[in-house]
mmCIF file of N, CA, C and O in Angstrom:
data_model
loop_
_atom_site.group_PDB
_atom_site.id
_atom_site.type_symbol
_atom_site.label_atom_id
_atom_site.label_comp_id
_atom_site.label_asym_id
_atom_site.label_seq_id
_atom_site.Cartn_x
_atom_site.Cartn_y
_atom_site.Cartn_z
ATOM 1 N N LEU A 6 0.824 -1.196 0.000
ATOM 2 C CA LEU A 6 0.000 0.000 0.000
ATOM 3 C C LEU A 6 0.870 1.263 0.000
ATOM 4 O O LEU A 6 0.543 2.233 -0.663
ATOM 5 N N GLU A 7 1.974 1.221 0.724
ATOM 6 C CA GLU A 7 2.848 2.390 0.781
ATOM 7 C C GLU A 7 3.447 2.698 -0.588
ATOM 8 O O GLU A 7 3.587 3.868 -0.966
ATOM 9 N N ALA A 8 3.767 1.667 -1.358
ATOM 10 C CA ALA A 8 4.319 1.887 -2.692
ATOM 11 C C ALA A 8 3.287 2.546 -3.607
ATOM 12 O O ALA A 8 3.627 3.456 -4.373
ATOM 13 N N ILE A 9 2.037 2.134 -3.491
ATOM 14 C CA ILE A 9 0.976 2.743 -4.294
ATOM 15 C C ILE A 9 0.781 4.200 -3.883
ATOM 16 O O ILE A 9 0.674 5.088 -4.719
ATOM 17 N N ARG A 10 0.751 4.453 -2.581
ATOM 18 C CA ARG A 10 0.602 5.829 -2.097
ATOM 19 C C ARG A 10 1.732 6.710 -2.611
ATOM 20 O O ARG A 10 1.520 7.813 -3.091
ATOM 21 N N ARG A 11 2.934 6.197 -2.556
ATOM 22 C CA ARG A 11 4.104 6.948 -3.017
ATOM 23 C C ARG A 11 4.027 7.218 -4.523
ATOM 24 O O ARG A 11 4.303 8.329 -4.980
ATOM 25 N N ASP A 12 3.618 6.208 -5.297
ATOM 26 C CA ASP A 12 3.480 6.375 -6.748
ATOM 27 C C ASP A 12 2.414 7.429 -7.083
ATOM 28 O O ASP A 12 2.611 8.269 -7.955
ATOM 29 N N LEU A 13 1.280 7.353 -6.393
ATOM 30 C CA LEU A 13 0.212 8.324 -6.646
ATOM 31 C C LEU A 13 0.643 9.736 -6.238
ATOM 32 O O LEU A 13 0.318 10.708 -6.924
ATOM 33 N N ALA A 14 1.382 9.842 -5.147
ATOM 34 C CA ALA A 14 1.885 11.148 -4.727
ATOM 35 C C ALA A 14 2.822 11.733 -5.788
ATOM 36 O O ALA A 14 2.836 12.941 -6.007
ATOM 37 N N ALA A 15 3.565 10.884 -6.458
ATOM 38 C CA ALA A 15 4.441 11.358 -7.534
ATOM 39 C C ALA A 15 3.621 11.884 -8.711
ATOM 40 O O ALA A 15 4.066 12.762 -9.447
ATOM 41 N N LEU A 16 2.391 11.358 -8.881
ATOM 42 C CA LEU A 16 1.540 11.792 -9.987
ATOM 43 C C LEU A 16 0.780 13.077 -9.688
ATOM 44 O O LEU A 16 0.583 13.900 -10.580
ATOM 45 N N VAL A 17 0.312 13.225 -8.450
ATOM 46 C CA VAL A 17 -0.571 14.365 -8.132
ATOM 47 C C VAL A 17 -0.078 15.234 -6.977
ATOM 48 O O VAL A 17 -0.756 16.191 -6.599
ATOM 49 N N GLY A 18 1.057 14.911 -6.418
ATOM 50 C CA GLY A 18 1.587 15.693 -5.307
ATOM 51 C C GLY A 18 1.260 15.062 -3.964
ATOM 52 O O GLY A 18 0.169 14.529 -3.765
ATOM 53 N N GLU A 19 2.212 15.121 -3.073
ATOM 54 C CA GLU A 19 2.098 14.499 -1.753
ATOM 55 C C GLU A 19 0.851 14.945 -0.992
ATOM 56 O O GLU A 19 0.155 14.144 -0.378
ATOM 57 N N ARG A 20 0.553 16.226 -1.034
ATOM 58 C CA ARG A 20 -0.582 16.741 -0.253
ATOM 59 C C ARG A 20 -1.953 16.372 -0.846
ATOM 60 O O ARG A 20 -2.970 16.624 -0.220
ATOM 61 N N ASN A 21 -1.955 15.772 -2.024
ATOM 62 C CA ASN A 21 -3.205 15.377 -2.671
ATOM 63 C C ASN A 21 -3.489 13.887 -2.577
ATOM 64 O O ASN A 21 -4.367 13.373 -3.262
ATOM 65 N N VAL A 22 -2.733 13.187 -1.731
ATOM 66 C CA VAL A 22 -2.925 11.752 -1.523
ATOM 67 C C VAL A 22 -3.025 11.507 -0.021
ATOM 68 O O VAL A 22 -2.209 12.009 0.751
ATOM 69 N N ALA A 23 -4.051 10.763 0.382
ATOM 70 C CA ALA A 23 -4.253 10.508 1.806
ATOM 71 C C ALA A 23 -4.542 9.034 2.058
ATOM 72 O O ALA A 23 -5.235 8.386 1.274
ATOM 73 N N THR A 24 -4.008 8.536 3.166
ATOM 74 C CA THR A 24 -4.293 7.174 3.601
ATOM 75 C C THR A 24 -4.746 7.138 5.058
ATOM 76 O O THR A 24 -5.107 6.083 5.569
ATOM 77 N N HIS A 25 -4.740 8.280 5.722
ATOM 78 C CA HIS A 25 -5.130 8.338 7.131
ATOM 79 C C HIS A 25 -6.613 8.007 7.281
ATOM 80 O O HIS A 25 -7.444 8.444 6.480
ATOM 81 N N ALA A 26 -6.945 7.258 8.303
ATOM 82 C CA ALA A 26 -8.321 6.787 8.500
ATOM 83 C C ALA A 26 -9.345 7.921 8.553
ATOM 84 O O ALA A 26 -10.453 7.778 8.035
ATOM 85 N N SER A 27 -9.001 9.033 9.156
ATOM 86 C CA SER A 27 -9.979 10.125 9.246
ATOM 87 C C SER A 27 -10.341 10.670 7.866
ATOM 88 O O SER A 27 -11.485 11.057 7.622
ATOM 89 N N THR A 28 -9.394 10.659 6.957
ATOM 90 C CA THR A 28 -9.658 11.137 5.602
ATOM 91 C C THR A 28 -10.369 10.073 4.780
ATOM 92 O O THR A 28 -11.379 10.362 4.130
ATOM 93 N N THR A 29 -9.872 8.849 4.810
ATOM 94 C CA THR A 29 -10.496 7.813 3.992
ATOM 95 C C THR A 29 -11.931 7.559 4.439
ATOM 96 O O THR A 29 -12.810 7.323 3.614
ATOM 97 N N ARG A 30 -12.196 7.677 5.723
ATOM 98 C CA ARG A 30 -13.559 7.480 6.222
ATOM 99 C C ARG A 30 -14.506 8.545 5.671
ATOM 100 O O ARG A 30 -15.646 8.258 5.336
ATOM 101 N N SER A 31 -14.033 9.769 5.572
ATOM 102 C CA SER A 31 -14.910 10.835 5.072
ATOM 103 C C SER A 31 -15.217 10.679 3.578
ATOM 104 O O SER A 31 -16.206 11.218 3.096
ATOM 105 N N TYR A 32 -14.396 9.922 2.877
ATOM 106 C CA TYR A 32 -14.645 9.662 1.457
ATOM 107 C C TYR A 32 -15.308 8.300 1.230
ATOM 108 O O TYR A 32 -15.519 7.887 0.096
ATOM 109 N N ALA A 33 -15.639 7.605 2.295
ATOM 110 C CA ALA A 33 -16.200 6.271 2.191
ATOM 111 C C ALA A 33 -17.705 6.257 1.970
ATOM 112 O O ALA A 33 -18.268 5.226 1.652
ATOM 113 N N ARG A 34 -18.342 7.396 2.162
ATOM 114 C CA ARG A 34 -19.790 7.421 2.001
ATOM 115 C C ARG A 34 -20.242 8.790 1.516
ATOM 116 O O ARG A 34 -19.516 9.767 1.608
ATOM 117 N N ASP A 35 -21.466 8.811 1.019
ATOM 118 C CA ASP A 35 -22.073 10.079 0.638
ATOM 119 C C ASP A 35 -23.252 10.328 1.577
ATOM 120 O O ASP A 35 -23.286 9.770 2.667
ATOM 121 N N ASN A 36 -24.184 11.131 1.179
ATOM 122 C CA ASN A 36 -25.329 11.443 2.032
ATOM 123 C C ASN A 36 -26.557 10.598 1.721
ATOM 124 O O ASN A 36 -27.677 10.992 2.040
ATOM 125 N N TRP A 37 -26.336 9.443 1.109
ATOM 126 C CA TRP A 37 -27.410 8.493 0.882
ATOM 127 C C TRP A 37 -27.924 8.042 2.252
ATOM 128 O O TRP A 37 -27.144 7.762 3.160
ATOM 129 N N THR A 38 -29.231 7.980 2.427
ATOM 130 C CA THR A 38 -29.826 7.679 3.731
ATOM 131 C C THR A 38 -29.271 6.397 4.338
ATOM 132 O O THR A 38 -28.916 6.369 5.520
ATOM 133 N N ARG A 39 -29.185 5.358 3.545
ATOM 134 C CA ARG A 39 -28.681 4.086 4.083
ATOM 135 C C ARG A 39 -27.228 4.215 4.543
ATOM 136 O O ARG A 39 -26.845 3.685 5.583
ATOM 137 N N ALA A 40 -26.409 4.950 3.792
ATOM 138 C CA ALA A 40 -25.009 5.148 4.181
ATOM 139 C C ALA A 40 -24.917 5.930 5.486
ATOM 140 O O ALA A 40 -24.061 5.649 6.330
ATOM 141 N N LEU A 41 -25.783 6.917 5.665
ATOM 142 C CA LEU A 41 -25.799 7.674 6.922
ATOM 143 C C LEU A 41 -26.181 6.775 8.095
ATOM 144 O O LEU A 41 -25.604 6.884 9.187
ATOM 145 N N LEU A 42 -27.144 5.891 7.883
ATOM 146 C CA LEU A 42 -27.547 4.964 8.940
ATOM 147 C C LEU A 42 -26.422 3.994 9.281
ATOM 148 O O LEU A 42 -26.183 3.686 10.450
ATOM 149 N N TRP A 43 -25.713 3.495 8.250
ATOM 150 C CA TRP A 43 -24.561 2.633 8.516
ATOM 151 C C TRP A 43 -23.525 3.372 9.353
ATOM 152 O O TRP A 43 -22.974 2.832 10.301
ATOM 153 N N ASP A 44 -23.277 4.622 8.994
ATOM 154 C CA ASP A 44 -22.279 5.425 9.704
ATOM 155 C C ASP A 44 -22.687 5.609 11.168
ATOM 156 O O ASP A 44 -21.881 5.457 12.075
ATOM 157 N N ARG A 45 -23.938 5.934 11.388
ATOM 158 C CA ARG A 45 -24.425 6.128 12.764
ATOM 159 C C ARG A 45 -24.355 4.847 13.581
ATOM 160 O O ARG A 45 -24.194 4.887 14.794
ATOM 161 N N ALA A 46 -24.515 3.714 12.914
ATOM 162 C CA ALA A 46 -24.445 2.425 13.595
ATOM 163 C C ALA A 46 -23.005 1.949 13.787
ATOM 164 O O ALA A 46 -22.767 0.900 14.370
ATOM 165 N N GLY A 47 -22.058 2.729 13.295
ATOM 166 C CA GLY A 47 -20.655 2.371 13.435
ATOM 167 C C GLY A 47 -20.164 1.381 12.403
ATOM 168 O O GLY A 47 -19.074 0.833 12.530
ATOM 169 N N GLU A 48 -20.974 1.122 11.384
ATOM 170 C CA GLU A 48 -20.570 0.207 10.317
ATOM 171 C C GLU A 48 -19.749 0.968 9.283
ATOM 172 O O GLU A 48 -20.227 1.937 8.713
ATOM 173 N N GLN A 49 -18.540 0.535 9.079
ATOM 174 C CA GLN A 49 -17.677 1.187 8.095
ATOM 175 C C GLN A 49 -17.566 0.276 6.888
ATOM 176 O O GLN A 49 -16.777 -0.656 6.862
ATOM 177 N N ARG A 50 -18.381 0.557 5.906
ATOM 178 C CA ARG A 50 -18.400 -0.236 4.685
ATOM 179 C C ARG A 50 -17.628 0.471 3.586
ATOM 180 O O ARG A 50 -17.648 1.693 3.496
ATOM 181 N N PHE A 51 -16.992 -0.298 2.757
ATOM 182 C CA PHE A 51 -16.386 0.216 1.528
ATOM 183 C C PHE A 51 -15.348 1.310 1.782
ATOM 184 O O PHE A 51 -15.342 2.332 1.112
ATOM 185 N N LEU A 52 -14.480 1.133 2.756
ATOM 186 C CA LEU A 52 -13.445 2.134 3.028
ATOM 187 C C LEU A 52 -12.372 2.091 1.950
ATOM 188 O O LEU A 52 -11.846 1.022 1.626
ATOM 189 N N PRO A 53 -12.025 3.242 1.405
ATOM 190 C CA PRO A 53 -10.929 3.264 0.425
ATOM 191 C C PRO A 53 -9.578 3.117 1.134
ATOM 192 O O PRO A 53 -9.424 3.535 2.282
ATOM 193 N N ASP A 54 -8.628 2.519 0.454
ATOM 194 C CA ASP A 54 -7.276 2.423 0.997
ATOM 195 C C ASP A 54 -6.519 3.728 0.808
ATOM 196 O O ASP A 54 -5.711 4.105 1.649
ATOM 197 N N VAL A 55 -6.787 4.379 -0.317
ATOM 198 C CA VAL A 55 -6.095 5.621 -0.664
ATOM 199 C C VAL A 55 -7.119 6.599 -1.243
ATOM 200 O O VAL A 55 -7.986 6.199 -2.008
ATOM 201 N N VAL A 56 -6.984 7.857 -0.878
ATOM 202 C CA VAL A 56 -7.808 8.916 -1.460
ATOM 203 C C VAL A 56 -6.881 9.865 -2.210
ATOM 204 O O VAL A 56 -5.892 10.340 -1.655
ATOM 205 N N CYS A 57 -7.199 10.100 -3.482
ATOM 206 C CA CYS A 57 -6.450 11.056 -4.297
ATOM 207 C C CYS A 57 -7.365 12.230 -4.611
ATOM 208 O O CYS A 57 -8.535 12.032 -4.909
ATOM 209 N N ARG A 58 -6.806 13.419 -4.552
ATOM 210 C CA ARG A 58 -7.572 14.614 -4.889
ATOM 211 C C ARG A 58 -6.878 15.324 -6.055
ATOM 212 O O ARG A 58 -6.130 16.283 -5.857
ATOM 213 N N PRO A 59 -7.141 14.845 -7.277
ATOM 214 C CA PRO A 59 -6.505 15.472 -8.447
ATOM 215 C C PRO A 59 -7.047 16.879 -8.664
ATOM 216 O O PRO A 59 -8.208 17.155 -8.365
ATOM 217 N N GLY A 60 -6.198 17.721 -9.186
ATOM 218 C CA GLY A 60 -6.595 19.105 -9.433
ATOM 219 C C GLY A 60 -6.873 19.423 -10.883
ATOM 220 O O GLY A 60 -7.418 20.478 -11.193
ATOM 221 N N THR A 61 -6.499 18.515 -11.772
ATOM 222 C CA THR A 61 -6.683 18.749 -13.203
ATOM 223 C C THR A 61 -7.160 17.473 -13.880
ATOM 224 O O THR A 61 -7.024 16.373 -13.334
ATOM 225 N N THR A 62 -7.691 17.627 -15.073
ATOM 226 C CA THR A 62 -8.100 16.438 -15.834
ATOM 227 C C THR A 62 -6.884 15.587 -16.207
ATOM 228 O O THR A 62 -6.994 14.370 -16.304
ATOM 229 N N ASP A 63 -5.739 16.218 -16.399
ATOM 230 C CA ASP A 63 -4.520 15.474 -16.689
ATOM 231 C C ASP A 63 -4.147 14.575 -15.504
ATOM 232 O O ASP A 63 -3.747 13.423 -15.693
ATOM 233 N N GLU A 64 -4.296 15.082 -14.300
ATOM 234 C CA GLU A 64 -4.005 14.268 -13.121
ATOM 235 C C GLU A 64 -4.994 13.114 -12.999
ATOM 236 O O GLU A 64 -4.609 12.002 -12.629
ATOM 237 N N VAL A 65 -6.259 13.363 -13.313
ATOM 238 C CA VAL A 65 -7.250 12.283 -13.309
ATOM 239 C C VAL A 65 -6.815 11.203 -14.302
ATOM 240 O O VAL A 65 -6.826 10.014 -13.977
ATOM 241 N N ALA A 66 -6.425 11.609 -15.487
ATOM 242 C CA ALA A 66 -5.995 10.652 -16.507
ATOM 243 C C ALA A 66 -4.781 9.857 -16.030
ATOM 244 O O ALA A 66 -4.709 8.638 -16.259
ATOM 245 N N ARG A 67 -3.845 10.508 -15.368
ATOM 246 C CA ARG A 67 -2.658 9.799 -14.871
ATOM 247 C C ARG A 67 -3.030 8.772 -13.798
ATOM 248 O O ARG A 67 -2.501 7.660 -13.783
ATOM 249 N N ILE A 68 -3.952 9.140 -12.914
ATOM 250 C CA ILE A 68 -4.399 8.211 -11.868
ATOM 251 C C ILE A 68 -5.085 7.002 -12.495
ATOM 252 O O ILE A 68 -4.797 5.857 -12.141
ATOM 253 N N VAL A 69 -5.993 7.248 -13.424
ATOM 254 C CA VAL A 69 -6.733 6.158 -14.060
ATOM 255 C C VAL A 69 -5.789 5.248 -14.853
ATOM 256 O O VAL A 69 -5.911 4.020 -14.800
ATOM 257 N N THR A 70 -4.853 5.824 -15.556
ATOM 258 C CA THR A 70 -3.873 5.025 -16.307
ATOM 259 C C THR A 70 -3.049 4.170 -15.359
ATOM 260 O O THR A 70 -2.859 2.971 -15.586
ATOM 261 N N TYR A 71 -2.558 4.775 -14.287
ATOM 262 C CA TYR A 71 -1.782 4.039 -13.279
ATOM 263 C C TYR A 71 -2.594 2.867 -12.733
ATOM 264 O O TYR A 71 -2.113 1.738 -12.660
ATOM 265 N N ALA A 72 -3.831 3.138 -12.348
ATOM 266 C CA ALA A 72 -4.693 2.097 -11.769
ATOM 267 C C ALA A 72 -4.996 0.989 -12.784
ATOM 268 O O ALA A 72 -4.963 -0.195 -12.444
ATOM 269 N N ARG A 73 -5.294 1.383 -14.013
ATOM 270 C CA ARG A 73 -5.613 0.398 -15.047
ATOM 271 C C ARG A 73 -4.430 -0.535 -15.291
ATOM 272 O O ARG A 73 -4.598 -1.754 -15.401
ATOM 273 N N GLU A 74 -3.240 0.006 -15.351
ATOM 274 C CA GLU A 74 -2.046 -0.800 -15.608
ATOM 275 C C GLU A 74 -1.791 -1.806 -14.489
ATOM 276 O O GLU A 74 -1.162 -2.838 -14.713
ATOM 277 N N ARG A 75 -2.282 -1.512 -13.287
ATOM 278 C CA ARG A 75 -2.045 -2.379 -12.126
ATOM 279 C C ARG A 75 -3.308 -3.103 -11.662
ATOM 280 O O ARG A 75 -3.313 -3.737 -10.608
ATOM 281 N N LEU A 76 -4.374 -2.974 -12.449
ATOM 282 C CA LEU A 76 -5.654 -3.606 -12.137
ATOM 283 C C LEU A 76 -6.199 -3.180 -10.768
ATOM 284 O O LEU A 76 -6.767 -3.976 -10.021
ATOM 285 N N LEU A 77 -6.017 -1.911 -10.446
ATOM 286 C CA LEU A 77 -6.515 -1.352 -9.188
ATOM 287 C C LEU A 77 -7.885 -0.715 -9.417
ATOM 288 O O LEU A 77 -8.076 -0.015 -10.405
ATOM 289 N N PRO A 78 -8.830 -0.947 -8.525
ATOM 290 C CA PRO A 78 -10.138 -0.314 -8.688
ATOM 291 C C PRO A 78 -10.063 1.195 -8.401
ATOM 292 O O PRO A 78 -9.279 1.642 -7.587
ATOM 293 N N VAL A 79 -10.902 1.930 -9.114
ATOM 294 C CA VAL A 79 -11.010 3.379 -8.907
ATOM 295 C C VAL A 79 -12.480 3.713 -8.736
ATOM 296 O O VAL A 79 -13.312 3.269 -9.522
ATOM 297 N N THR A 80 -12.794 4.485 -7.724
ATOM 298 C CA THR A 80 -14.157 4.969 -7.511
ATOM 299 C C THR A 80 -14.113 6.486 -7.463
ATOM 300 O O THR A 80 -13.418 7.063 -6.633
ATOM 301 N N ALA A 81 -14.836 7.095 -8.377
ATOM 302 C CA ALA A 81 -14.880 8.553 -8.390
ATOM 303 C C ALA A 81 -15.761 9.062 -7.257
ATOM 304 O O ALA A 81 -16.734 8.426 -6.869
ATOM 305 N N PHE A 82 -15.396 10.204 -6.701
ATOM 306 C CA PHE A 82 -16.162 10.831 -5.638
ATOM 307 C C PHE A 82 -16.397 12.277 -6.040
ATOM 308 O O PHE A 82 -15.451 13.023 -6.251
ATOM 309 N N GLY A 83 -17.648 12.644 -6.149
ATOM 310 C CA GLY A 83 -17.992 14.021 -6.524
ATOM 311 C C GLY A 83 -18.195 14.873 -5.285
ATOM 312 O O GLY A 83 -17.341 14.951 -4.415
ATOM 313 N N GLY A 84 -19.356 15.446 -5.175
ATOM 314 C CA GLY A 84 -19.667 16.321 -4.046
ATOM 315 C C GLY A 84 -20.107 15.579 -2.798
ATOM 316 O O GLY A 84 -20.241 16.173 -1.739
ATOM 317 N N GLY A 85 -20.345 14.272 -2.918
ATOM 318 C CA GLY A 85 -20.744 13.482 -1.773
ATOM 319 C C GLY A 85 -22.210 13.597 -1.413
ATOM 320 O O GLY A 85 -22.640 13.213 -0.339
ATOM 321 N N SER A 86 -23.009 14.117 -2.348
ATOM 322 C CA SER A 86 -24.418 14.347 -2.035
ATOM 323 C C SER A 86 -25.291 13.129 -2.316
ATOM 324 O O SER A 86 -26.446 13.105 -1.939
ATOM 325 N N GLY A 87 -24.746 12.130 -2.959
ATOM 326 C CA GLY A 87 -25.540 10.918 -3.167
ATOM 327 C C GLY A 87 -25.714 10.530 -4.567
ATOM 328 O O GLY A 87 -25.224 10.480 -5.502
#
């Protein structure tokens, strides 16, 4: 996991990649009612291992290319509204 984090940081910058639980948890759900209920019940479903915050479409393309070459799943996160 550390090697992936380091590689992604090289693509989008160190400050745009997070693996800390407090950050990954906030990107693990949106405001869908069922997800909110899971959160309130303490159920942590679908936690990401790494969160990337690309700033440009070029960075998005680099992340997707990197992931595709390594068969890593990618889940896009928008505004988190559901």
